[in-house]
Amino acid sequence: MKTRHLGSPSVIVIGGGIAGIAAARALHDASFQVVLLESRERIGGRTCTDYSFGFPVDLGASWLHGVCKENPLAPLIGRLGLPLYRTSGDNSVLYDHDLESYALYDKDGNQVPQELVSQVGETFEIILEETNKVREEFTEDSSIHRALSIVFERNPKLRLEGLAHNVLQWYLCRMEGWFAADADTISLKCWDKEVLLPGGHGLMVRGYQPVLNTLAKGLHICLGHRVKKITRRTNGVKVTVENGRTFFADAAIVAVPLGVLKSNTISFEPRLPEWKEEAIADLGIGIENKIALHFDKVFWPNVEFLGVVAETSYGCSYFLNLHKATGHPVLVYMPAGQLARDIEKMSDEAAASFAFMQLKKILPDASDPIQYLVSHWGTDVNTLGSYSNDKVGKPHELYDKLRIPVDNLFFAGEATSTDYPGSVHGAYSTGLMAAEECRMRVLERYGELDLFQPVMGEDSSASVPLLISRM
């Protein structure tokens, strides 16, 4: 790829997750010469649909958060006719699910009465409202964990005892899952800054792969190309991959995960400005993993989620029942934070047995799984974390700082989305945004700005309805 193509500007996109693919698609459609470099042997990044059970299972992102026409992914999903299974009709503190579709158990396998689960849920809402008062009183930020301690000191009756206390810990465990972080690292000032789109949460019944395949069609994608160095020059960029091969273009879009930027495995020459390096260092990255257990038959209740309550949030468990959404006998165990880190140290076999042991506590007659799949988002060198979050004491504006271009380098990915961090639609929209900024900047330099139509917003109408099922 030469630096200059007369009348045909060129861009290198680094990272083949949803943000990188969206950016490459938009620029390709705007007649740019685009090459996409991806370190893995597959596209998708943290969207990863696995077919080894004989049907699709998402080991990464699996929800569309906000089933509504305002969601930038809605038109595409609607056009493809992909069914969604709605696991929540609202945006309560439980985030991606409804209470009616729960079965919670104690460690002895006794089901927790639904009435108690609802009552504790209401108490949890009150506790979070009380943490708002703590937030307003102190100028210094603190963790959600610290704020909860203050709330309990002031309102001992909110502390809860016995089984109710354990159910409360389970709610906290789910909150930690949403941020992929432990309560002692979640920022009190920023935990609710994210914008939740209306329409609840829809599970992608056929996985995210069809969306990626559609966006990637016809693009020039180089798999197994791990970028080691990005050099900014006055007339373009030079990108060097691990095997020494170099690529030249007018501009580059960096759409690699935050964890990879933090690891400094990609060197920038000249160095990135200090404000950009600080944004990379100061944004948090969490871990949530999935252990999918495939059984030969269904032996569990017909609910969307199974949970085990315990004295601490670390001891609580959470299983997604894929059978209700997809008809396949699969339960997905979803550990987050420190628990996920500890499980990542185990072999896949040990991790699957650990998940199965949690299940045996509540369903002693559970039959052994016939297959299992285990994700390792924290230790996988291509991600080094699941998704971004706000660190205690750091400003929410860091997402925006991570997004701001540096010369002819543009940045995209979920960690550059101020409103929708950690989500697929957030990553997708930052890819479109980076493509548009890049297009404008490059064409300005070519003096051809007025010849091109904008790449964004050409298809914002959700002409085809989303296929929602509650089965």
XYZ file of C-alpha atoms in Angstrom:
471
model
C 0.000 0.000 0.000
C 1.636 3.249 -1.111
C 1.365 6.383 0.998
C -0.479 8.248 -1.750
C -3.100 7.112 -4.214
C -4.145 9.873 -6.522
C -7.706 10.669 -5.618
C -7.995 7.480 -3.570
C -7.148 8.085 0.077
C -5.940 5.170 2.201
C -6.507 4.083 5.793
C -5.193 1.247 7.962
C -7.622 -0.025 10.586
C -5.977 -1.842 13.507
C -8.215 -4.335 15.310
C -11.028 -6.415 13.822
C -13.600 -6.159 16.583
C -16.977 -4.551 15.938
C -15.509 -1.005 16.125
C -12.712 -1.718 13.653
C -15.009 -3.594 11.264
C -17.606 -0.768 11.408
C -14.911 1.845 10.655
C -13.440 -0.205 7.801
C -16.887 -0.822 6.302
C -17.807 2.890 6.397
C -14.532 4.023 4.822
C -14.576 1.254 2.222
C -18.096 2.357 1.247
C -16.805 5.941 0.971
C -14.270 4.764 -1.689
C -11.225 4.736 0.585
C -8.513 2.117 0.174
C -8.795 0.239 3.470
C -6.738 -2.563 4.948
C -7.716 -4.033 8.321
C -5.023 -5.705 10.455
C -6.216 -8.234 13.053
C -3.921 -10.162 15.418
C -6.230 -13.176 15.747
C -7.114 -15.764 13.146
C -10.725 -14.590 13.290
C -12.629 -11.315 13.227
C -14.925 -10.144 16.021
C -12.632 -9.420 18.939
C -14.693 -9.590 22.120
C -17.710 -10.715 20.137
C -16.933 -14.392 19.690
C -19.576 -16.847 18.512
C -18.454 -20.447 18.997
C -20.076 -23.272 16.981
C -18.332 -26.296 18.514
C -21.497 -27.474 20.321
C -23.174 -27.718 16.905
C -25.049 -24.411 17.391
C -23.974 -20.823 18.145
C -22.879 -19.813 21.667
C -21.483 -16.318 22.299
C -18.415 -16.524 24.543
C -18.063 -12.744 24.471
C -20.802 -10.142 24.076
C -24.234 -11.709 23.667
C -26.781 -8.961 24.379
C -28.143 -6.000 22.485
C -28.449 -3.503 25.338
C -31.428 -1.351 24.402
C -33.861 -3.020 21.999
C -35.056 0.144 20.278
C -34.679 2.098 17.072
C -32.293 4.531 18.811
C -29.765 1.696 19.019
C -27.314 2.178 16.111
C -27.165 -1.593 15.541
C -30.954 -1.984 15.329
C -31.326 -1.280 11.577
C -28.684 -3.882 10.719
C -30.081 -6.552 13.064
C -33.583 -5.801 11.777
C -32.517 -6.067 8.132
C -30.791 -9.397 8.748
C -33.938 -10.710 10.436
C -31.941 -11.901 13.453
C -34.182 -12.899 16.364
C -33.613 -11.423 19.816
C -34.796 -12.983 23.059
C -35.714 -10.197 25.444
C -34.371 -10.950 28.921
C -35.537 -7.656 30.362
C -38.210 -5.147 29.554
C -36.801 -2.389 31.741
C -33.541 -0.986 33.038
C -33.679 -1.771 36.727
C -30.631 -2.269 38.923
C -30.694 -5.854 37.717
C -29.675 -4.539 34.324
C -29.965 -7.461 31.946
C -32.855 -9.401 33.353
C -36.314 -9.552 34.910
C -37.044 -10.761 38.421
C -39.959 -12.953 37.363
C -37.587 -15.217 35.517
C -35.295 -16.103 38.374
C -34.650 -19.050 40.576
C -32.295 -18.275 43.468
C -31.077 -20.983 45.839
C -29.103 -21.135 49.052
C -25.994 -23.313 49.419
C -28.127 -26.252 50.615
C -30.200 -26.272 47.438
C -33.337 -24.693 48.938
C -35.033 -22.212 46.651
C -35.243 -18.697 48.065
C -38.896 -17.583 48.272
C -39.714 -15.221 45.392
C -41.240 -12.731 47.820
C -37.932 -12.430 49.694
C -36.009 -11.945 46.420
C -38.380 -9.088 45.480
C -38.187 -7.486 48.926
C -34.389 -7.568 48.948
C -34.403 -6.159 45.409
C -36.414 -3.178 46.657
C -34.034 -2.779 49.603
C -31.085 -2.823 47.204
C -32.709 0.013 45.218
C -33.081 2.003 48.482
C -29.455 1.302 49.428
C -28.256 2.603 46.047
C -30.374 5.744 46.504
C -28.712 6.221 49.904
C -25.266 5.930 48.286
C -26.279 8.955 46.165
C -26.514 10.996 49.370
C -23.025 9.821 50.338
C -21.806 10.861 46.876
C -23.265 14.358 47.280
C -21.725 14.849 50.737
C -18.125 14.041 49.858
C -16.058 15.829 47.259
C -13.630 12.902 47.114
C -14.698 9.857 45.132
C -14.839 6.483 46.855
C -15.748 2.926 45.893
C -19.289 1.530 45.889
C -18.074 -0.854 48.616
C -17.014 2.036 50.876
C -20.285 3.893 50.193
C -22.281 0.776 51.148
C -20.373 0.564 54.458
C -21.302 4.195 55.221
C -24.956 3.549 54.312
C -25.064 0.505 56.623
C -23.442 2.450 59.481
C -26.106 5.134 59.172
C -29.062 2.797 58.530
C -28.385 -0.457 60.403
C -31.823 -1.787 59.413
C -30.710 -1.881 55.744
C -27.907 -4.283 56.671
C -30.151 -7.390 56.529
C -29.422 -10.681 58.278
C -29.283 -14.361 57.394
C -30.801 -15.401 54.081
C -31.854 -11.822 53.208
C -28.213 -10.697 53.650
C -27.091 -13.467 51.273
C -29.663 -12.428 48.665
C -28.403 -8.847 48.954
C -24.859 -10.123 48.296
C -26.202 -11.818 45.172
C -27.610 -8.506 43.927
C -24.216 -6.952 44.570
C -22.588 -9.838 42.670
C -24.799 -9.022 39.656
C -23.868 -5.353 39.870
C -20.201 -6.384 39.894
C -20.911 -8.528 36.836
C -22.336 -5.529 34.975
C -19.083 -3.592 35.562
C -16.874 -6.718 35.342
C -15.267 -5.429 38.550
C -15.451 -5.822 42.327
C -17.459 -3.369 44.441
C -14.255 -2.030 46.021
C -13.028 -0.836 42.601
C -16.312 0.564 41.178
C -16.439 4.368 41.282
C -19.259 5.883 43.373
C -19.101 9.153 41.396
C -19.305 7.532 37.971
C -21.069 4.143 38.277
C -24.356 5.457 36.835
C -22.959 7.811 34.166
C -23.622 5.346 31.372
C -26.699 5.971 29.214
C -29.102 3.029 29.129
C -31.154 2.929 25.955
C -34.864 2.069 26.310
C -36.369 -1.273 25.304
C -34.597 -3.555 27.740
C -31.969 -6.140 26.804
C -32.171 -8.690 24.001
C -30.032 -11.819 23.815
C -28.753 -12.500 20.283
C -30.317 -15.931 19.718
C -28.033 -16.755 16.756
C -25.019 -14.963 18.196
C -23.235 -11.850 16.962
C -21.307 -13.584 14.148
C -23.900 -12.931 11.381
C -23.699 -9.181 12.148
C -19.899 -9.222 11.856
C -19.918 -11.317 8.684
C -22.313 -8.864 7.029
C -20.224 -5.815 7.978
C -16.963 -7.501 6.920
C -18.148 -8.626 3.475
C -15.741 -7.541 0.744
C -13.257 -5.844 3.094
C -9.490 -6.355 2.784
C -8.755 -8.070 6.129
C -5.343 -9.485 7.102
C -5.745 -12.029 9.931
C -2.798 -13.112 12.094
C -1.267 -9.613 11.715
C -0.248 -8.428 15.185
C 0.700 -4.747 15.093
C 3.881 -3.877 17.010
C 4.578 -0.287 15.990
C 2.639 2.733 14.705
C 4.734 5.580 13.304
C 3.154 8.963 12.590
C 4.691 10.922 9.749
C 3.795 14.308 8.324
C 2.436 12.687 5.166
C 0.822 9.579 6.652
C 1.348 6.600 8.933
C 3.535 3.533 8.839
C 2.356 0.424 10.660
C 4.709 -2.482 11.398
C 3.410 -5.961 12.228
C 5.117 -8.739 14.192
C 6.667 -10.491 11.196
C 8.301 -7.202 10.114
C 5.882 -6.422 7.278
C 5.033 -2.729 6.950
C 1.913 -0.925 5.745
C 1.645 2.726 4.709
C -1.476 4.903 4.504
C -2.741 8.451 4.891
C -4.204 7.696 8.338
C -4.871 4.890 10.799
C -7.734 3.979 13.100
C -6.631 2.261 16.303
C -9.497 0.012 17.422
C -7.680 -2.384 19.759
C -9.007 -3.173 23.267
C -8.078 -0.919 26.196
C -6.256 -3.846 27.856
C -3.938 -4.121 24.828
C -3.227 -0.353 24.858
C -2.452 -0.604 28.586
C 0.022 -3.456 28.016
C 2.229 -1.235 25.771
C 2.710 -4.111 23.314
C 2.120 -1.569 20.534
C 4.747 1.171 20.471
C 3.873 4.623 19.146
C 6.455 6.802 17.434
C 6.556 9.613 18.334
C 5.054 8.803 21.745
C 1.402 9.588 22.273
C 0.811 12.888 24.099
C 0.742 12.739 27.893
C -3.040 13.320 28.130
C -3.631 10.305 25.882
C -1.240 8.077 27.858
C -2.984 9.167 31.077
C -6.407 8.270 29.674
C -5.096 4.794 28.786
C -3.560 4.345 32.253
C -6.453 5.782 34.278
C -9.433 4.020 32.692
C -10.336 0.764 34.410
C -10.606 -2.594 32.664
C -12.650 -5.412 34.184
C -13.029 -9.142 33.704
C -16.151 -11.206 33.216
C -15.888 -14.692 31.764
C -18.248 -17.374 30.539
C -18.149 -21.087 31.156
C -20.717 -22.728 28.890
C -21.867 -26.196 29.995
C -23.651 -28.320 27.366
C -25.883 -31.117 28.727
C -27.673 -33.977 27.006
C -30.976 -33.003 28.630
C -32.597 -30.193 30.586
C -32.882 -30.896 34.361
C -33.251 -27.299 35.574
C -36.315 -25.066 35.988
C -37.598 -23.092 32.989
C -36.263 -19.696 34.126
C -33.854 -17.316 32.441
C -31.341 -17.235 35.290
C -30.308 -19.528 38.129
C -28.457 -18.081 41.097
C -26.686 -19.280 44.231
C -26.749 -16.843 47.156
C -23.905 -16.702 49.698
C -22.468 -14.656 52.586
C -20.225 -12.687 50.226
C -20.682 -11.533 46.634
C -17.516 -13.535 45.792
C -19.278 -16.727 46.881
C -22.440 -16.066 44.836
C -23.060 -17.713 41.473
C -24.985 -16.815 38.392
C -26.060 -19.027 35.463
C -27.729 -17.915 32.250
C -30.170 -20.541 30.926
C -29.706 -20.594 27.153
C -32.417 -23.236 26.776
C -35.150 -20.700 27.420
C -33.784 -18.368 24.739
C -32.411 -20.799 22.141
C -33.897 -24.246 22.850
C -30.430 -25.768 23.446
C -29.601 -27.475 26.801
C -26.839 -25.065 27.850
C -26.161 -23.211 31.087
C -23.570 -20.412 31.097
C -21.770 -19.680 34.353
C -20.649 -16.021 34.455
C -17.997 -15.092 37.055
C -16.690 -11.502 37.239
C -13.988 -9.506 39.026
C -11.667 -11.330 41.421
C -13.571 -14.608 41.070
C -13.066 -14.498 37.276
C -9.345 -13.775 37.809
C -8.997 -16.732 40.156
C -10.818 -19.078 37.766
C -8.582 -17.940 34.870
C -5.635 -19.476 36.736
C -7.266 -22.921 36.398
C -7.176 -25.265 33.426
C -10.332 -25.292 31.278
C -11.261 -28.665 32.746
C -10.873 -27.398 36.323
C -12.844 -24.226 35.492
C -15.694 -26.283 34.004
C -15.728 -28.566 37.094
C -15.770 -25.529 39.368
C -18.820 -24.147 37.542
C -20.489 -27.570 37.633
C -19.815 -27.821 41.393
C -21.704 -24.545 41.922
C -24.591 -26.029 39.959
C -24.540 -29.301 41.963
C -25.004 -27.282 45.165
C -28.441 -26.169 44.006
C -29.407 -29.080 41.757
C -27.860 -32.191 43.349
C -29.272 -34.455 40.607
C -27.523 -32.509 37.819
C -26.120 -34.788 35.101
C -22.523 -34.232 33.953
C -22.019 -31.880 31.025
C -21.200 -33.536 27.688
C -19.129 -30.541 26.470
C -17.879 -27.249 27.857
C -16.376 -23.991 26.610
C -14.350 -21.536 28.712
C -13.462 -17.910 27.886
C -10.237 -16.234 29.128
C -10.751 -12.542 28.404
C -8.358 -11.437 31.150
C -5.332 -13.482 30.065
C -5.923 -13.579 26.286
C -3.086 -11.410 24.866
C -5.494 -10.055 22.240
C -7.807 -8.495 24.844
C -6.311 -8.483 28.383
C -9.699 -7.662 29.925
C -13.393 -7.823 29.135
C -14.490 -4.190 29.038
C -13.754 -0.773 30.472
C -15.087 0.876 33.631
C -14.511 3.977 35.748
C -11.735 3.712 38.329
C -12.261 5.282 41.747
C -11.123 8.902 41.751
C -10.783 9.196 37.965
C -13.041 11.396 35.798
C -15.647 9.915 33.426
C -14.303 12.245 30.682
C -11.403 9.827 30.165
C -13.500 7.863 27.642
C -13.702 11.000 25.519
C -9.978 11.678 25.894
C -9.243 8.171 24.675
C -11.402 8.876 21.595
C -9.818 12.217 20.568
C -7.531 11.851 17.511
C -3.781 12.488 17.600
C -2.673 13.936 14.246
C -3.742 11.319 11.693
C -4.388 8.581 14.275
C -8.019 8.000 15.212
C -9.291 5.875 18.088
C -12.350 3.627 18.369
C -13.704 0.847 20.597
C -16.015 0.476 23.592
C -13.523 2.297 25.863
C -13.836 5.437 23.689
C -17.627 5.642 24.183
C -18.619 8.095 26.928
C -22.307 7.147 26.851
C -22.196 3.414 26.070
C -18.903 1.971 27.344
C -18.654 -1.800 27.552
C -21.365 -2.377 24.941
C -21.388 -3.628 21.358
C -23.500 -0.714 20.123
C -21.107 1.674 21.900
C -18.122 0.106 20.121
C -19.985 0.104 16.789
C -20.909 3.799 16.991
C -17.322 4.805 17.891
C -16.154 2.937 14.783
C -18.538 4.998 12.642
C -17.493 8.194 14.418
C -13.775 7.523 13.933
C -14.405 6.712 10.252
C -16.226 10.003 9.743
C -13.563 12.064 11.547
C -10.847 10.284 9.584
C -12.667 10.766 6.271
C -13.084 14.514 6.889
C -9.453 14.972 7.978
C -7.961 13.052 5.037
C -10.192 14.594 2.386
C -9.493 18.040 3.775
C -5.825 17.370 3.133
C -6.643 16.163 -0.377
C -8.779 19.239 -0.939
C -11.680 16.989 -1.972
C -13.958 17.431 0.991
C -17.007 18.548 -0.963
C -16.950 15.560 -3.337
C -17.982 12.977 -0.773
C -21.152 12.176 1.103
C -20.893 11.573 4.877
C -20.445 7.924 5.810
C -22.617 8.160 8.900
C -26.338 8.317 9.290
C -27.197 7.111 5.814
C -29.236 4.272 7.197
C -30.566 5.349 10.550
C -34.192 4.364 9.995
C -35.057 0.960 11.414
C -37.146 0.018 8.416
C -37.391 -3.623 9.469
C -38.726 -4.336 12.962
C -36.563 -6.202 15.456
C -37.752 -9.748 15.954
C -38.423 -10.010 19.662
C -39.344 -13.269 21.259
C -40.257 -14.053 24.852
C -40.910 -17.726 23.927
